[in-house]
Tab-separated table of C-alpha atoms in Angstrom:
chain	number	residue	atom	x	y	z
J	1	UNK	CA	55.244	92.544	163.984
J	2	UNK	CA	56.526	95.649	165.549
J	3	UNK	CA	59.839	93.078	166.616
J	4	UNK	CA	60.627	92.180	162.993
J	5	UNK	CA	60.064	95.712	162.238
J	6	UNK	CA	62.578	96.983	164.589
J	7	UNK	CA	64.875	94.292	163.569
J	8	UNK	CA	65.162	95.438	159.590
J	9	UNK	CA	65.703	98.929	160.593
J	10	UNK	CA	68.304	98.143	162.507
J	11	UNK	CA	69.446	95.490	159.981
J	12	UNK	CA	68.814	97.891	157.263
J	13	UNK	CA	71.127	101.080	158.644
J	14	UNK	CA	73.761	98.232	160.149
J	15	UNK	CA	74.199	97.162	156.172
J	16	UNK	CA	74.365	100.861	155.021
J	17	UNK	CA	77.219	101.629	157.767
J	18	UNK	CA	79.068	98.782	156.207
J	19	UNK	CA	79.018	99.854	153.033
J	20	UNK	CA	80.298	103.063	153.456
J	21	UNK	CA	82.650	101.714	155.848
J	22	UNK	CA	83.512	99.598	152.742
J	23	UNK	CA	83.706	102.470	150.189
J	24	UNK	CA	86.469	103.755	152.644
J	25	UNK	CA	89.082	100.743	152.389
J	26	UNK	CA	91.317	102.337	150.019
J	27	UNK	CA	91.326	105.110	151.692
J	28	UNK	CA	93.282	103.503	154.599
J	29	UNK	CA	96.424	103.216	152.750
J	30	UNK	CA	97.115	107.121	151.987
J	31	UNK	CA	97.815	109.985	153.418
J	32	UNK	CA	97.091	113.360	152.671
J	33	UNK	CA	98.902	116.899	153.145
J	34	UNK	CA	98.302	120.227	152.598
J	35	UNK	CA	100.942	122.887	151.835
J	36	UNK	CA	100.065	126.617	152.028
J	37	UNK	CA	100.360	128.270	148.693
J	38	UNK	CA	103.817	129.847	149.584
J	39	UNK	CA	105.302	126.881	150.822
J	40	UNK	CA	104.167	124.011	148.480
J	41	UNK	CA	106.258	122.040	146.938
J	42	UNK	CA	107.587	122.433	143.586
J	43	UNK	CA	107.688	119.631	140.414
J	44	UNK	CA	111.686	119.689	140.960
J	45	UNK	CA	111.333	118.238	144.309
J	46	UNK	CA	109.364	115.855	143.709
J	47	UNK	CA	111.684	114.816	140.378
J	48	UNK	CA	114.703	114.541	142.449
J	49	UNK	CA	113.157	112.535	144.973
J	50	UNK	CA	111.790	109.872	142.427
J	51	UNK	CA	115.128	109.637	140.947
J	52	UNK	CA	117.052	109.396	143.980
J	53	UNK	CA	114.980	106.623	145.739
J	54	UNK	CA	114.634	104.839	142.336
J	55	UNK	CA	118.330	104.865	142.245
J	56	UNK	CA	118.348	103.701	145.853
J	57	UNK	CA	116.343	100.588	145.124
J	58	UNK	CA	113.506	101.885	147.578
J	59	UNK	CA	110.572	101.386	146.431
J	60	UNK	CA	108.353	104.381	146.648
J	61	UNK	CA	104.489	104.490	147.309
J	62	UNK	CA	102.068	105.601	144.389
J	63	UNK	CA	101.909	108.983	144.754
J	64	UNK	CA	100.087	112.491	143.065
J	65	UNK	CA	100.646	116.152	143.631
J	66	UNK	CA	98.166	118.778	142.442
J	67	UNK	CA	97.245	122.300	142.395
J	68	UNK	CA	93.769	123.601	140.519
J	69	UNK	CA	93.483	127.093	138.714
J	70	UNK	CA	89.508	128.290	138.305
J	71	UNK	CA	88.051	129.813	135.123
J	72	UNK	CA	91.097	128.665	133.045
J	73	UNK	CA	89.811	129.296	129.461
J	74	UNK	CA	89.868	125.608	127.259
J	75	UNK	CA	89.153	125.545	123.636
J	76	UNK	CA	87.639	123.737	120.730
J	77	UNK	CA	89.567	124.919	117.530
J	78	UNK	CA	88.080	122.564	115.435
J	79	UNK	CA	84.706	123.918	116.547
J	80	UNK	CA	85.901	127.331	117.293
J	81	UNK	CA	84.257	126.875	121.193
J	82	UNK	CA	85.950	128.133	124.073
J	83	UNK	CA	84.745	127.436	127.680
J	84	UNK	CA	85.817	128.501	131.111
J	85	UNK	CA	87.249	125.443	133.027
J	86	UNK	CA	88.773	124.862	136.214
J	87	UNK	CA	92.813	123.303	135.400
J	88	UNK	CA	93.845	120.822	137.784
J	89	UNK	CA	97.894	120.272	137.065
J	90	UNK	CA	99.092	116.815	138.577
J	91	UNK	CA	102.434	115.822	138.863
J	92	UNK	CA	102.313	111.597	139.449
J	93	UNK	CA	99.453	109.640	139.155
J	94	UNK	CA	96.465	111.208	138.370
J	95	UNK	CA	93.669	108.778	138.740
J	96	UNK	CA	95.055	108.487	142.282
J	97	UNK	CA	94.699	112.790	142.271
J	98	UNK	CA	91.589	113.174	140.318
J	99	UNK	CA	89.191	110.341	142.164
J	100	UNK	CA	86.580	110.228	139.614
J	101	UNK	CA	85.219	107.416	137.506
J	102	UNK	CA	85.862	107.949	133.562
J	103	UNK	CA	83.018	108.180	131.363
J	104	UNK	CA	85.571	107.019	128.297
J	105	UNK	CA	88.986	106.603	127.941
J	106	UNK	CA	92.028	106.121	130.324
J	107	UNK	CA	93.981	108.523	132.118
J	108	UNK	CA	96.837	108.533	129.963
J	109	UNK	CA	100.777	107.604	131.188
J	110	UNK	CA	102.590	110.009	133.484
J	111	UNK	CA	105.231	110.307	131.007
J	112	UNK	CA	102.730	111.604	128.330
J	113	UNK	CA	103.318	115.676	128.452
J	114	UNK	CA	100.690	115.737	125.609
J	115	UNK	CA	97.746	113.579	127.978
J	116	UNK	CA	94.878	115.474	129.135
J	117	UNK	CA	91.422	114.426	130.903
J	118	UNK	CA	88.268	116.521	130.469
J	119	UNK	CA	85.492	116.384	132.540
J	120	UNK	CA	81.987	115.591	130.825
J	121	UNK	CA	80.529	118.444	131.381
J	122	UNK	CA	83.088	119.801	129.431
J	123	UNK	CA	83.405	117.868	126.799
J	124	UNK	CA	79.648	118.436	125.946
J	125	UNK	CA	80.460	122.277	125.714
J	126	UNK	CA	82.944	121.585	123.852
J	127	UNK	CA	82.434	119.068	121.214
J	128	UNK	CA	78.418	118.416	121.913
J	129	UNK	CA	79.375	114.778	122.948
J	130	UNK	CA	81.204	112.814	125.686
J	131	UNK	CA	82.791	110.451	122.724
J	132	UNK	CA	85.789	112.398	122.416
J	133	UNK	CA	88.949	110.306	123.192
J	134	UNK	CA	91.934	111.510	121.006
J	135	UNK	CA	90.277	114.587	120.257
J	136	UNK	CA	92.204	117.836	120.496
J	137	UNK	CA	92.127	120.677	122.900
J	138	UNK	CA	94.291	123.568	123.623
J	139	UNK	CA	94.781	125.180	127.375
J	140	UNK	CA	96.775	128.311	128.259
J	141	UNK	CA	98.616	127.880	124.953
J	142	UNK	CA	99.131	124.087	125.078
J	143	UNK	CA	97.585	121.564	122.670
J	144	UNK	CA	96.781	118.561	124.677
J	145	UNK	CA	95.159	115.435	123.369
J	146	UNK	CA	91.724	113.745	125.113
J	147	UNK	CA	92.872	110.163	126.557
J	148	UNK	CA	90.014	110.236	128.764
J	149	UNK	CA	86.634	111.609	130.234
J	150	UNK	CA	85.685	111.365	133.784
J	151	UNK	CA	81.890	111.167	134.902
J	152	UNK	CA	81.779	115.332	136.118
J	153	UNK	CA	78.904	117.250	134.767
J	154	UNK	CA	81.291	120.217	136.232
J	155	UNK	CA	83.837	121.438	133.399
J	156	UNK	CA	87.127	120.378	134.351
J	157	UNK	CA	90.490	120.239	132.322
J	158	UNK	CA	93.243	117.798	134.031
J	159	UNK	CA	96.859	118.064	132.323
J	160	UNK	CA	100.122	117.088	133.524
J	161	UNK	CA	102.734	119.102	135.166
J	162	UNK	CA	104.757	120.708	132.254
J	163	UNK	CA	107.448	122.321	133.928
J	164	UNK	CA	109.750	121.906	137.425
J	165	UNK	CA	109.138	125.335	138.424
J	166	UNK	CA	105.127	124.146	138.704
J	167	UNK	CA	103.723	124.427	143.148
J	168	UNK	CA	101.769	121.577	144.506
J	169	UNK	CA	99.711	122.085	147.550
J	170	UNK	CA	98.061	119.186	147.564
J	171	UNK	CA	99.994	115.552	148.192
J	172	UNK	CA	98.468	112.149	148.386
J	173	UNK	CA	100.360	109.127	148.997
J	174	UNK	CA	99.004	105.271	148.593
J	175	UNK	CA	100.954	102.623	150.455
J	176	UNK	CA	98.797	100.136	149.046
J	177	UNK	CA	99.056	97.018	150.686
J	178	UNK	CA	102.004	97.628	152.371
J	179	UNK	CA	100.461	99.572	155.033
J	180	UNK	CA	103.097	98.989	157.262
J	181	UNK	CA	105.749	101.683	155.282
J	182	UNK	CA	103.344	104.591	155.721
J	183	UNK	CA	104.470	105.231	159.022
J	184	UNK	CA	107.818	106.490	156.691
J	185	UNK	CA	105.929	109.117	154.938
J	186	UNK	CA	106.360	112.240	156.667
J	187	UNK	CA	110.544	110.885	156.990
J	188	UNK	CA	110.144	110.653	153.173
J	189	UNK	CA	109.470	114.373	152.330
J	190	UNK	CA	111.216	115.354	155.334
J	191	UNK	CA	114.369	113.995	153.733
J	192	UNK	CA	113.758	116.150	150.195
J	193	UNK	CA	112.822	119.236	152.272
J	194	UNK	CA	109.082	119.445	151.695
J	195	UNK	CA	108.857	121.263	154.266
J	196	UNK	CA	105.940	120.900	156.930
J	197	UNK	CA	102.044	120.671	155.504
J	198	UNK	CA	99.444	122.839	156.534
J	199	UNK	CA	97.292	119.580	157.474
J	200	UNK	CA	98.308	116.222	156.985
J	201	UNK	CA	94.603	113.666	157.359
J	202	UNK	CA	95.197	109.545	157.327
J	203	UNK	CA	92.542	107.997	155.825
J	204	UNK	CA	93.303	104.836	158.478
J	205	UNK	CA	91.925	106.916	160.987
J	206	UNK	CA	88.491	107.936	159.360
J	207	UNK	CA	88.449	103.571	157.953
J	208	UNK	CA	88.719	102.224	162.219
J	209	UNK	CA	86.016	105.006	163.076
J	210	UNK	CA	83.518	103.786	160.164
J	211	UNK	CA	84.632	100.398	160.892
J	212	UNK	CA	83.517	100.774	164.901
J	213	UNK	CA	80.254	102.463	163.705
J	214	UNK	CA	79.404	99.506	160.952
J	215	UNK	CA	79.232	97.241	163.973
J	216	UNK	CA	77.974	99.329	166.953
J	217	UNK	CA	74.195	98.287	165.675
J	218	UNK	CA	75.294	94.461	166.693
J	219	UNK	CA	77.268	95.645	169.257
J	220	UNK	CA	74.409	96.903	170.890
J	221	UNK	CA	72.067	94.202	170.462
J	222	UNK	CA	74.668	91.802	172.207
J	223	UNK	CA	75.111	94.398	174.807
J	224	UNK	CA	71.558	94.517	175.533
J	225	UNK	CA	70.489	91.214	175.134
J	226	UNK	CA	73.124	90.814	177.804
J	227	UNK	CA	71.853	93.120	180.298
J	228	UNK	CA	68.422	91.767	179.870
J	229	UNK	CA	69.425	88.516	180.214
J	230	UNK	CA	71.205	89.050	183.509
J	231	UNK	CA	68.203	90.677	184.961
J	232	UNK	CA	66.383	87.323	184.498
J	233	UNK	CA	69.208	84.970	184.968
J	234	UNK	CA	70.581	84.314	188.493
J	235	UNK	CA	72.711	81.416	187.832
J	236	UNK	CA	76.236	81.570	187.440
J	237	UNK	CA	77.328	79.267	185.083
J	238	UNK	CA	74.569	80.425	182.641
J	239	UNK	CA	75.777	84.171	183.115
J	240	UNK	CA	79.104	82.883	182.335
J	241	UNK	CA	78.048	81.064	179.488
J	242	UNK	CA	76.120	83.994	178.081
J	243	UNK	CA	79.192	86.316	178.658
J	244	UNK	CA	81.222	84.012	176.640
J	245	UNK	CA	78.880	83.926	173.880
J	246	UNK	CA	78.791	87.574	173.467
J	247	UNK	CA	82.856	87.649	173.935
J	248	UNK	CA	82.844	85.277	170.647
J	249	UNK	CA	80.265	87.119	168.759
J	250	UNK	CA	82.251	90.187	169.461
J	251	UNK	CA	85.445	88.621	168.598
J	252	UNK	CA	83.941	87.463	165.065
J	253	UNK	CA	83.001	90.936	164.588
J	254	UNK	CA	86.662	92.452	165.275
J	255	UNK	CA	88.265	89.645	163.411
J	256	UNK	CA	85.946	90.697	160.481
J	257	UNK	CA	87.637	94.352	161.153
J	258	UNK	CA	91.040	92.984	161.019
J	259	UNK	CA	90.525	90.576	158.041
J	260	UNK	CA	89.216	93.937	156.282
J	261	UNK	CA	92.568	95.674	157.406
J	262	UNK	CA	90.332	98.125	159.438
J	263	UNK	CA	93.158	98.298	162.761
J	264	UNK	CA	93.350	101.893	164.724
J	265	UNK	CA	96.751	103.676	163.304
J	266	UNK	CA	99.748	103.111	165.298
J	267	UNK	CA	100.676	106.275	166.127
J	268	UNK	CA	97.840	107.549	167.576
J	269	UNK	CA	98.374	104.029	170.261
J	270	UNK	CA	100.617	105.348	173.439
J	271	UNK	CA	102.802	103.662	175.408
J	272	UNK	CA	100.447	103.734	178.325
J	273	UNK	CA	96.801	104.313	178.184
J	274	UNK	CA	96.611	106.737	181.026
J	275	UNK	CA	99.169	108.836	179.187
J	276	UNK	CA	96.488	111.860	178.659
J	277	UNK	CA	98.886	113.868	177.946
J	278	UNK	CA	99.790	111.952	174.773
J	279	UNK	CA	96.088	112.131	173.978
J	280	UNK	CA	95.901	115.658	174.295
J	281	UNK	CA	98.897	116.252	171.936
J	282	UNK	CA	97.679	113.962	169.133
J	283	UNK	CA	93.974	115.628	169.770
J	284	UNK	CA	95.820	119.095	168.530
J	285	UNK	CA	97.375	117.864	165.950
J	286	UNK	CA	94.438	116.251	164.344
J	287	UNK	CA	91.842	118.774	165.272
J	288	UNK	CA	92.694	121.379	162.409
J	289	UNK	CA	92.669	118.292	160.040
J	290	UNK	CA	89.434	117.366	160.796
J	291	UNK	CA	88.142	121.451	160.784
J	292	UNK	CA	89.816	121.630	157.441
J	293	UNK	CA	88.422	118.243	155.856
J	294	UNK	CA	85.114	119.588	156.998
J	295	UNK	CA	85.479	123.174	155.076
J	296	UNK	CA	87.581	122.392	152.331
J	297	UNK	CA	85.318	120.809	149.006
J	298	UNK	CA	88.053	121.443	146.370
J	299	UNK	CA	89.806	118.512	146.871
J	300	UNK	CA	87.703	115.355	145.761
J	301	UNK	CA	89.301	113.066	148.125
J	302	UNK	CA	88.920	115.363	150.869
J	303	UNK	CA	84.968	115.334	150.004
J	304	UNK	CA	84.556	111.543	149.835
J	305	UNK	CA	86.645	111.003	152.816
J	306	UNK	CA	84.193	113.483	154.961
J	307	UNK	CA	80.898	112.223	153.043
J	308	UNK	CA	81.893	108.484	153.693
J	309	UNK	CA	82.743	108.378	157.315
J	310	UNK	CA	79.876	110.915	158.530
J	311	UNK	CA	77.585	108.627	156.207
J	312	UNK	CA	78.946	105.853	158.177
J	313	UNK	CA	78.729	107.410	161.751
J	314	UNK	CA	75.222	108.349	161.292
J	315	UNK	CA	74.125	104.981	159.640
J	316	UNK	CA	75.690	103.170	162.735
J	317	UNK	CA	74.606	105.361	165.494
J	318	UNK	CA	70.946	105.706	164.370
J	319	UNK	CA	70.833	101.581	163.698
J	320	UNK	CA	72.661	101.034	167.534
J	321	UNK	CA	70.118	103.472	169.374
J	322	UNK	CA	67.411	101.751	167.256
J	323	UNK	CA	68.373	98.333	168.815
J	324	UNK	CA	69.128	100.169	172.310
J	325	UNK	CA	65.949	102.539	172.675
J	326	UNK	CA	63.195	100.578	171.051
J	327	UNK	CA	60.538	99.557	174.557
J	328	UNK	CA	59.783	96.274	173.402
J	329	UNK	CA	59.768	93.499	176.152
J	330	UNK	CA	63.628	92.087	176.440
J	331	UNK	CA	66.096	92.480	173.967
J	332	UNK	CA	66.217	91.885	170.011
J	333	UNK	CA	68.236	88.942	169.385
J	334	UNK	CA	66.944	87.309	172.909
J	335	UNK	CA	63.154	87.612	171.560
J	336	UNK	CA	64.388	86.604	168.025
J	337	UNK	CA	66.312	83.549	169.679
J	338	UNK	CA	63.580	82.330	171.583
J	339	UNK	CA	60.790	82.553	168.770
J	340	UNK	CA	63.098	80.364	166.923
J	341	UNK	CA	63.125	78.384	169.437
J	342	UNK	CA	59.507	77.985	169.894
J	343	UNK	CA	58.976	77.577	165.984
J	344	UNK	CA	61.512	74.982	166.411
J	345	UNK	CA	60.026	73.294	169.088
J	346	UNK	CA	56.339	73.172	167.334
J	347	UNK	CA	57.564	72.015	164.066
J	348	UNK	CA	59.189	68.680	166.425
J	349	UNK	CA	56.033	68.526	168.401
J	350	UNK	CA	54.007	67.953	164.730
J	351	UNK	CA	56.425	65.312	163.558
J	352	UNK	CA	56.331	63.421	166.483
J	353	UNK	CA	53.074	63.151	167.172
J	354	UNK	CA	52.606	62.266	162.996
């Protein structure tokens, strides 16, 4: 009993790794930077640059650039309400900035100057109900109307970037699924003088690290089954045989990886892999990332990115030291095998003998 026990709680956190590891997929085709205040970006640059690749013929990656103002005041004039709200301004896409699921509505087009989002919480200060698509609000002197409400019990107003002059510290491009031209983004607003980000996080790298953890559980139960299985086994040619049964089932697992376009980034893959050096230079550069995705909680994707991955470190590492440190006698899927194999072996013994 205490066998099949151990084997659903490590079943059980294995399964919850993998869904988180699953919630991340999207996030390995974007990238994110942060710009100090002083040296963001304005809505001009990012104009030109639209137009000039557009005229180009490149093809440029969906992208969103934001900034949020707190206690912003947002009113009702039908009503004659007026909350405090925090603004988030987005220049681009702003389902791809905003990261929320929408109670009602849409998000609106780009090209809309008029298209605002409210938040739910907001829109039951304001109007009492969430059912408020094409409503009208006004913000800092602007009448926008509601195309859409996002499920946020905080009150939020998001409106599009009105004016060229408008700073963006916060960038977020989405390859999609050509994951491949990502490598291009920091060329990309090199070339249109962005000028160099704060912190710049990959959400490929945080996707292979939730991906390793989702499997470490089975990992480990191979691993040990393994072990144990040499201490009993002498012969050869079943060691090699049992070696080559956990290469396969390991194999399955990282073509499972791959198939989920789960790969480690290729930029952080040297030349040569006793070239510490080169692992010491990309461990500064993506140290303050990490520090900063860990403090920062203003910027959504920031917060599911961190939430995700340490959900799916911890559900992997508790489910492979539940397979590795549980004292039972021999390992999991060893003990598991050969019960089957006795059950098996009974229910042919019965129909024989009947």
């Amino acid at each position: 009993m205490k066998r099949w026990l151990i084997i659903l709680l490590a079943a059980g956190f294995c399964i919850a790794a993998m869904l988180r590891w699953r919630e991340l997929k999207d996030f390995g085709s974007q990238i994110f930077y942060e710009y100090g205040e002083a040296d963001a970006p304005d809505g001009e640059l990012f104009d030109r640059m639209a137009e000039a690749e557009r005229s180009q013929g490149n093809p440029l990656p969906d992208m969103a650039a934001w900034t949020v103002e707190e206690n912003v005041e947002v009113e009702n004039r039908s009503l004659g309400r007026v909350q405090k709200a925090d603004r988030m301004l987005v220049w681009g896409d702003r389902e791809l900035a905003v990261k929320r699921g929408l109670a009602a509505g849409n998000y609106g087009y780009p090209s809309d100057p008029r298209a605002c989002v409210i938040s739910r919480g907001l829109a039951m200060e304001l109007f009492g109900s969430y059912a408020v698509v094409g409503m009208e609000v006004r913000c800092q002197g602007t009448d926008y109307l509601v195309r859409g409400v996002t499920q946020d019990d905080r009150r939020m107003v998001i409106v599009p970037a009105s004016g060229s002059s408008d700073r963006f510290p916060y960038v977020l491009l989405d390859y999609g699924a050509d994951r491949g031209a990502k490598s291009g983004a920091d060329q990309l607003l090199y070339r249109y003088d962005a000028g160099s980000a704060r912190y710049r996080v990959d959400g490929e790298i945080c996707l292979a690290v939730a991906g390793f953890f989702a499997f470490l559980p089975v990992w480990a139960a191979l691993g040990r089954s393994l072990f144990e299985y040499f201490v009993r086994e002498k012969r050869l040619l079943r060691r090699l045989a049992a070696v080559s049964a956990a290469a396969v089932a390991a194999a399955a697992c990282i073509r499972i990886l791959g198939a989920e376009e789960t790969r480690f980034p290729p930029d952080l893959i040297p030349s040569r892999w006793s070239d510490f050096s080169f692992w010491g230079q990309r461990w500064r550069e993506i140290a303050p990332a990490l520090r900063f995705a860990g403090e920062n909680g203003r910027v959504l994707w920031m917060t599911l990115l961190r939430e995700r991955t340490t959900a799916g470190i911890l559900c992997g590492t508790v489910g492979g030291l539940t397979v590795i440190c549980n004292r039972s006698d021999g390992g999991i899927v060893r003990k598991t095998l050969l019960t089957l194999r006795d059950k098996m072996s009974k229910v042919g013994g019965r129909s024989k003998s009947g």
